[in-house]
CSV table of C-alpha atoms in Angstrom, one decimal:
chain,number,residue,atom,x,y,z
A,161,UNK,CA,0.0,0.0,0.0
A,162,UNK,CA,1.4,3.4,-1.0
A,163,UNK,CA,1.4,6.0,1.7
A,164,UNK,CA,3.4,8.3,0.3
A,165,UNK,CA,5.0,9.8,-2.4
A,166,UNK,CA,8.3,12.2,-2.8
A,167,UNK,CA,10.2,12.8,-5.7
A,168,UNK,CA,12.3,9.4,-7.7
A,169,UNK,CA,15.8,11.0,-6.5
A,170,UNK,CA,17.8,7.4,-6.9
A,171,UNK,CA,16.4,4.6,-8.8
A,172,UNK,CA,15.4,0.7,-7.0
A,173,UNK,CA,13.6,-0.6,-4.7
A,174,UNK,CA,15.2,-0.9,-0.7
A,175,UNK,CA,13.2,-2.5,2.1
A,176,UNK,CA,14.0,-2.8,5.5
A,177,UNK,CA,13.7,-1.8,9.3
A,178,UNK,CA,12.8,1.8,9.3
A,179,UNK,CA,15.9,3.6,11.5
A,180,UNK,CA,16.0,7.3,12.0
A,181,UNK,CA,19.9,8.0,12.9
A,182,UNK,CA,22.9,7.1,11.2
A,183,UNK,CA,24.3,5.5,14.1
A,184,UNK,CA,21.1,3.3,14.4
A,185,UNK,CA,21.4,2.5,10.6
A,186,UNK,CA,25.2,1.1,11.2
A,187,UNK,CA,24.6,-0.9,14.3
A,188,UNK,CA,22.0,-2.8,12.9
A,189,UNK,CA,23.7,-3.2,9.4
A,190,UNK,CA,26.3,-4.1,10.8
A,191,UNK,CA,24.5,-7.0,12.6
A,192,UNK,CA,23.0,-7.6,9.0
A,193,UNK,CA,19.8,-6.2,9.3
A,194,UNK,CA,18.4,-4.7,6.2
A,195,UNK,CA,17.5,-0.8,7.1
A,196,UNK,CA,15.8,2.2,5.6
A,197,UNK,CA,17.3,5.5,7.2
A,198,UNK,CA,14.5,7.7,7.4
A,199,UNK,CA,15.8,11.8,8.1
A,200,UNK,CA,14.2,14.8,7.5
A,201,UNK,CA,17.6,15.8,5.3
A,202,UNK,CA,21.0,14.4,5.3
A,203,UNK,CA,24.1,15.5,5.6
A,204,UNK,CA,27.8,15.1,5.1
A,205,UNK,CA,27.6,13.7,8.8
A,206,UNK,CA,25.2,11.0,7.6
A,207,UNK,CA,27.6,9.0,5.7
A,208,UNK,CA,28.3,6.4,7.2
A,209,UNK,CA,24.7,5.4,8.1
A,210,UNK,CA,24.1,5.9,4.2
A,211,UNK,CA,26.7,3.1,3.5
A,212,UNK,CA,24.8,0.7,5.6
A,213,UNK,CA,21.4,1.4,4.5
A,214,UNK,CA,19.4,-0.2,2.0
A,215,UNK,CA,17.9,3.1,0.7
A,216,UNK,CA,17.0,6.4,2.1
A,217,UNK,CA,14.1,8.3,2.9
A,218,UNK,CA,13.8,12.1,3.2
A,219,UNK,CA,11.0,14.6,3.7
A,220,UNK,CA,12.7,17.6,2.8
A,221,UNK,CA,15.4,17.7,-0.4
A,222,UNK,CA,15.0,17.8,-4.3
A,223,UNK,CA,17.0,15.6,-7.0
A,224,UNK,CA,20.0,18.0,-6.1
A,225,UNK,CA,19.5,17.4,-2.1
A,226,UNK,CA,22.5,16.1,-0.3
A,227,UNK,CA,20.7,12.5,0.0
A,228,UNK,CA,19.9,12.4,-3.9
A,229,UNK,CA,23.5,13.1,-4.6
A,230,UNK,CA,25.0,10.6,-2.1
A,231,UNK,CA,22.4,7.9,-3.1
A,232,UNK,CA,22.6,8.2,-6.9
A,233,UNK,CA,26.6,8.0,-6.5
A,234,UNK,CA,26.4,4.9,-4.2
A,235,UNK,CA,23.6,3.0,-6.2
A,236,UNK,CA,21.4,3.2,-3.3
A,237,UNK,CA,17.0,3.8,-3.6
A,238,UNK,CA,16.1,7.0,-2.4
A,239,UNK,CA,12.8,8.8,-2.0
A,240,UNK,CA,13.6,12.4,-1.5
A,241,UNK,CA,11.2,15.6,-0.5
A,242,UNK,CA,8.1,13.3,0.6
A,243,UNK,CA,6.6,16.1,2.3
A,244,UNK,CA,3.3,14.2,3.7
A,245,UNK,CA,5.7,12.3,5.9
A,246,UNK,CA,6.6,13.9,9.0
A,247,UNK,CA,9.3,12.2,11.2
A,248,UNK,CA,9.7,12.5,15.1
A,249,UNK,CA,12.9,12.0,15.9
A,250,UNK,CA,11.7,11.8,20.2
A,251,UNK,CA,9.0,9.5,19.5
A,252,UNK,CA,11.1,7.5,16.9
A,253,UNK,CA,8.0,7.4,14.6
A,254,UNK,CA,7.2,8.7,10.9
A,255,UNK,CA,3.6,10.3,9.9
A,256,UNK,CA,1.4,10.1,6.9
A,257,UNK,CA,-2.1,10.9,8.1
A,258,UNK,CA,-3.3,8.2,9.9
A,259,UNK,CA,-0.9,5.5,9.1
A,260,UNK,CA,2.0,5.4,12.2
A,261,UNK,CA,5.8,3.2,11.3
A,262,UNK,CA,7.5,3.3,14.5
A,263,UNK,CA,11.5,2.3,14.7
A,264,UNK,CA,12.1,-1.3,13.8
A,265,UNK,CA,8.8,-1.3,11.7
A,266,UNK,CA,9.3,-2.2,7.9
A,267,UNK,CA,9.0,0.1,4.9
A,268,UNK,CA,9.6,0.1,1.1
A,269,UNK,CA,11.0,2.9,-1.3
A,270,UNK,CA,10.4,2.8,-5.1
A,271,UNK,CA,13.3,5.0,-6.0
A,272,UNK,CA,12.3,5.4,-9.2
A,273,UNK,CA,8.8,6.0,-8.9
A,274,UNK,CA,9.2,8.3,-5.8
A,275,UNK,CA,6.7,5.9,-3.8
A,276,UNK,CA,6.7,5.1,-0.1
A,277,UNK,CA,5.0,1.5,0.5
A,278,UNK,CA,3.8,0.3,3.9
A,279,UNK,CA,5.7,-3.0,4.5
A,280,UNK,CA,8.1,-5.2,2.8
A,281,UNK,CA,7.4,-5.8,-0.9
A,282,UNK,CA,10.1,-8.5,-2.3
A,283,UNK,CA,12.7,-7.3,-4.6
A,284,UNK,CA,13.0,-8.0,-8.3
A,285,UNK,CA,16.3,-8.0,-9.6
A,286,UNK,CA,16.9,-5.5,-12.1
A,287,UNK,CA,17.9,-6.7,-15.8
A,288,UNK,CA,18.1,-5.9,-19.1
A,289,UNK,CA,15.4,-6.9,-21.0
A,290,UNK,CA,12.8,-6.5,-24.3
A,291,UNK,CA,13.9,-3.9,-26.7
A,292,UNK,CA,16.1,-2.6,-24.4
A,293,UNK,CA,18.0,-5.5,-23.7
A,294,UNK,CA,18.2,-6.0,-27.5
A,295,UNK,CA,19.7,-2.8,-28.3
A,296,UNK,CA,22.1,-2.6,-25.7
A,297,UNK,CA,23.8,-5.9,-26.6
A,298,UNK,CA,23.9,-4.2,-30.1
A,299,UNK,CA,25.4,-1.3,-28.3
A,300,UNK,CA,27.9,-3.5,-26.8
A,301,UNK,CA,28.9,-5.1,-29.8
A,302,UNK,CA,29.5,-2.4,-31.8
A,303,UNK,CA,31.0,0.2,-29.3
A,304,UNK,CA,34.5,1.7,-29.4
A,305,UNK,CA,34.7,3.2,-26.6
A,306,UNK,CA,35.0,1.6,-23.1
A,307,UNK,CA,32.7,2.5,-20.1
A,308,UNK,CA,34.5,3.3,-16.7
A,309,UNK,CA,32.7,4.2,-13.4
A,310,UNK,CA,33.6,6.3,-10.4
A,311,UNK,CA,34.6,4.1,-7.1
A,312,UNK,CA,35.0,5.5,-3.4
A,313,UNK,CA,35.3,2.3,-1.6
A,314,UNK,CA,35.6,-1.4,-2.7
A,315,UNK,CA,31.9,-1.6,-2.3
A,316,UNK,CA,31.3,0.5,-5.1
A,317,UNK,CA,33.6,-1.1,-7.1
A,318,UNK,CA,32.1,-4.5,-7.1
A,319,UNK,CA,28.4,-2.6,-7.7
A,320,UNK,CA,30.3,-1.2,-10.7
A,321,UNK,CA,32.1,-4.2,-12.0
A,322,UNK,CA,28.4,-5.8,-11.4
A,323,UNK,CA,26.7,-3.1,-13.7
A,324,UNK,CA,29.3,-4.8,-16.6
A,325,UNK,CA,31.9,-1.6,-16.8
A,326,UNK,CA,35.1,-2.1,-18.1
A,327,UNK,CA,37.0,-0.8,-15.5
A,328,UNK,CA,37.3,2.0,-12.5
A,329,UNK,CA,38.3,5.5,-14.0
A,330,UNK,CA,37.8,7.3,-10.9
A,331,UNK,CA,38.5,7.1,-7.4
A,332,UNK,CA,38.0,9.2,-4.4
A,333,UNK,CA,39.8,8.4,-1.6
A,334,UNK,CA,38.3,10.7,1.5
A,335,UNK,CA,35.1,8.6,1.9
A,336,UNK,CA,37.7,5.3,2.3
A,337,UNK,CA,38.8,7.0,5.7
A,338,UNK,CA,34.8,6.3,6.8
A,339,UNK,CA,35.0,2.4,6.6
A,340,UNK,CA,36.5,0.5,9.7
A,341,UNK,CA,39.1,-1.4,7.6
Protein backbone atom coordinates (compact mmCIF):
# COMPACT_ATOMS: atom_id res chain seq x y z
CA UNK A 1 0.00 0.00 0.00
CA UNK A 2 1.43 3.44 -1.00
CA UNK A 3 1.43 5.96 1.70
CA UNK A 4 3.42 8.33 0.26
CA UNK A 5 4.96 9.78 -2.44
CA UNK A 6 8.33 12.16 -2.80
CA UNK A 7 10.20 12.78 -5.70
CA UNK A 8 12.29 9.43 -7.66
CA UNK A 9 15.83 10.99 -6.54
CA UNK A 10 17.79 7.43 -6.92
CA UNK A 11 16.38 4.57 -8.79
CA UNK A 12 15.42 0.68 -6.99
CA UNK A 13 13.57 -0.63 -4.68
CA UNK A 14 15.16 -0.88 -0.68
CA UNK A 15 13.17 -2.53 2.13
CA UNK A 16 14.01 -2.78 5.50
CA UNK A 17 13.71 -1.84 9.27
CA UNK A 18 12.79 1.81 9.30
CA UNK A 19 15.87 3.64 11.53
CA UNK A 20 16.04 7.35 12.03
CA UNK A 21 19.92 8.00 12.90
CA UNK A 22 22.90 7.06 11.17
CA UNK A 23 24.31 5.53 14.06
CA UNK A 24 21.07 3.28 14.40
CA UNK A 25 21.43 2.55 10.61
CA UNK A 26 25.18 1.08 11.23
CA UNK A 27 24.61 -0.89 14.26
CA UNK A 28 21.96 -2.79 12.94
CA UNK A 29 23.68 -3.21 9.39
CA UNK A 30 26.34 -4.14 10.83
CA UNK A 31 24.46 -6.99 12.62
CA UNK A 32 22.98 -7.58 9.05
CA UNK A 33 19.78 -6.23 9.30
CA UNK A 34 18.37 -4.66 6.25
CA UNK A 35 17.49 -0.85 7.12
CA UNK A 36 15.84 2.18 5.63
CA UNK A 37 17.27 5.50 7.17
CA UNK A 38 14.45 7.75 7.35
CA UNK A 39 15.82 11.78 8.06
CA UNK A 40 14.19 14.84 7.47
CA UNK A 41 17.59 15.79 5.30
CA UNK A 42 20.96 14.40 5.25
CA UNK A 43 24.08 15.52 5.64
CA UNK A 44 27.82 15.08 5.07
CA UNK A 45 27.63 13.72 8.83
CA UNK A 46 25.18 11.04 7.56
CA UNK A 47 27.63 8.95 5.65
CA UNK A 48 28.30 6.45 7.20
CA UNK A 49 24.70 5.44 8.10
CA UNK A 50 24.14 5.88 4.22
CA UNK A 51 26.67 3.13 3.47
CA UNK A 52 24.84 0.74 5.61
CA UNK A 53 21.40 1.43 4.53
CA UNK A 54 19.44 -0.25 1.97
CA UNK A 55 17.87 3.07 0.71
CA UNK A 56 17.02 6.39 2.10
CA UNK A 57 14.10 8.32 2.93
CA UNK A 58 13.83 12.11 3.21
CA UNK A 59 11.05 14.56 3.72
CA UNK A 60 12.72 17.58 2.80
CA UNK A 61 15.41 17.66 -0.43
CA UNK A 62 14.97 17.82 -4.29
CA UNK A 63 16.99 15.60 -7.01
CA UNK A 64 19.95 17.99 -6.10
CA UNK A 65 19.53 17.39 -2.09
CA UNK A 66 22.55 16.11 -0.29
CA UNK A 67 20.70 12.48 0.02
CA UNK A 68 19.92 12.38 -3.88
CA UNK A 69 23.48 13.15 -4.63
CA UNK A 70 24.97 10.60 -2.08
CA UNK A 71 22.45 7.86 -3.09
CA UNK A 72 22.63 8.23 -6.91
CA UNK A 73 26.56 8.05 -6.53
CA UNK A 74 26.36 4.85 -4.22
CA UNK A 75 23.60 3.04 -6.22
CA UNK A 76 21.42 3.22 -3.33
CA UNK A 77 17.05 3.84 -3.60
CA UNK A 78 16.14 7.01 -2.39
CA UNK A 79 12.84 8.77 -2.04
CA UNK A 80 13.65 12.40 -1.50
CA UNK A 81 11.22 15.57 -0.55
CA UNK A 82 8.12 13.30 0.58
CA UNK A 83 6.55 16.10 2.30
CA UNK A 84 3.32 14.18 3.70
CA UNK A 85 5.69 12.26 5.93
CA UNK A 86 6.56 13.86 9.00
CA UNK A 87 9.30 12.23 11.22
CA UNK A 88 9.69 12.52 15.08
CA UNK A 89 12.93 12.02 15.87
CA UNK A 90 11.69 11.77 20.21
CA UNK A 91 9.03 9.47 19.55
CA UNK A 92 11.09 7.48 16.88
CA UNK A 93 8.04 7.41 14.64
CA UNK A 94 7.22 8.66 10.87
CA UNK A 95 3.61 10.30 9.94
CA UNK A 96 1.42 10.11 6.94
CA UNK A 97 -2.11 10.85 8.06
CA UNK A 98 -3.28 8.16 9.87
CA UNK A 99 -0.85 5.50 9.09
CA UNK A 100 1.97 5.40 12.18
CA UNK A 101 5.77 3.24 11.29
CA UNK A 102 7.47 3.29 14.53
CA UNK A 103 11.48 2.26 14.75
CA UNK A 104 12.10 -1.29 13.81
CA UNK A 105 8.83 -1.33 11.73
CA UNK A 106 9.34 -2.16 7.89
CA UNK A 107 8.96 0.12 4.94
CA UNK A 108 9.60 0.07 1.14
CA UNK A 109 11.01 2.92 -1.25
CA UNK A 110 10.45 2.78 -5.12
CA UNK A 111 13.27 4.98 -6.04
CA UNK A 112 12.33 5.42 -9.18
CA UNK A 113 8.76 5.96 -8.89
CA UNK A 114 9.20 8.28 -5.84
CA UNK A 115 6.67 5.90 -3.79
CA UNK A 116 6.73 5.13 -0.13
CA UNK A 117 4.97 1.50 0.54
CA UNK A 118 3.83 0.35 3.86
CA UNK A 119 5.70 -2.99 4.46
CA UNK A 120 8.08 -5.21 2.76
CA UNK A 121 7.36 -5.78 -0.95
CA UNK A 122 10.06 -8.53 -2.26
CA UNK A 123 12.74 -7.26 -4.58
CA UNK A 124 13.01 -8.03 -8.32
CA UNK A 125 16.35 -7.96 -9.56
CA UNK A 126 16.94 -5.54 -12.10
CA UNK A 127 17.94 -6.67 -15.77
CA UNK A 128 18.10 -5.89 -19.06
CA UNK A 129 15.40 -6.94 -20.96
CA UNK A 130 12.81 -6.46 -24.30
CA UNK A 131 13.88 -3.90 -26.68
CA UNK A 132 16.13 -2.59 -24.41
CA UNK A 133 18.05 -5.46 -23.68
CA UNK A 134 18.16 -5.98 -27.54
CA UNK A 135 19.71 -2.76 -28.31
CA UNK A 136 22.13 -2.58 -25.70
CA UNK A 137 23.80 -5.88 -26.57
CA UNK A 138 23.93 -4.20 -30.07
CA UNK A 139 25.36 -1.31 -28.29
CA UNK A 140 27.88 -3.45 -26.85
CA UNK A 141 28.94 -5.15 -29.79
CA UNK A 142 29.45 -2.37 -31.84
CA UNK A 143 30.98 0.23 -29.30
CA UNK A 144 34.53 1.69 -29.37
CA UNK A 145 34.73 3.20 -26.64
CA UNK A 146 35.00 1.57 -23.11
CA UNK A 147 32.69 2.48 -20.06
CA UNK A 148 34.50 3.27 -16.69
CA UNK A 149 32.74 4.16 -13.41
CA UNK A 150 33.59 6.32 -10.40
CA UNK A 151 34.63 4.13 -7.13
CA UNK A 152 34.99 5.53 -3.43
CA UNK A 153 35.30 2.27 -1.59
CA UNK A 154 35.57 -1.36 -2.69
CA UNK A 155 31.91 -1.65 -2.33
CA UNK A 156 31.28 0.55 -5.06
CA UNK A 157 33.61 -1.05 -7.13
CA UNK A 158 32.08 -4.54 -7.11
CA UNK A 159 28.41 -2.62 -7.70
CA UNK A 160 30.25 -1.19 -10.73
CA UNK A 161 32.06 -4.24 -11.95
CA UNK A 162 28.43 -5.77 -11.43
CA UNK A 163 26.66 -3.06 -13.68
CA UNK A 164 29.25 -4.75 -16.59
CA UNK A 165 31.91 -1.58 -16.81
CA UNK A 166 35.10 -2.07 -18.15
CA UNK A 167 37.05 -0.81 -15.50
CA UNK A 168 37.29 1.97 -12.54
CA UNK A 169 38.25 5.52 -14.05
CA UNK A 170 37.85 7.28 -10.93
CA UNK A 171 38.50 7.14 -7.44
CA UNK A 172 38.00 9.17 -4.45
CA UNK A 173 39.77 8.36 -1.62
CA UNK A 174 38.30 10.73 1.49
CA UNK A 175 35.06 8.57 1.86
CA UNK A 176 37.69 5.31 2.34
CA UNK A 177 38.81 6.95 5.71
CA UNK A 178 34.80 6.28 6.78
CA UNK A 179 35.03 2.41 6.63
CA UNK A 180 36.46 0.47 9.67
CA UNK A 181 39.15 -1.35 7.61
Amino acid sequence: RVVAKGLPASPGAACGKVVFTADEAEHLGSQGEAVLLVRVETSPEDIHGIHAAKGILTTRGGMTSHAAVVARGMGRPCVSGAGSVRVDYAAKALYVGDVVVKAGEMLTIDGGAGEVILGEVPPVPPQLSGDFGTIMEWADELRRMRVRANAETPMDARAALKFGVDGIGLVRTEHMFFEGD
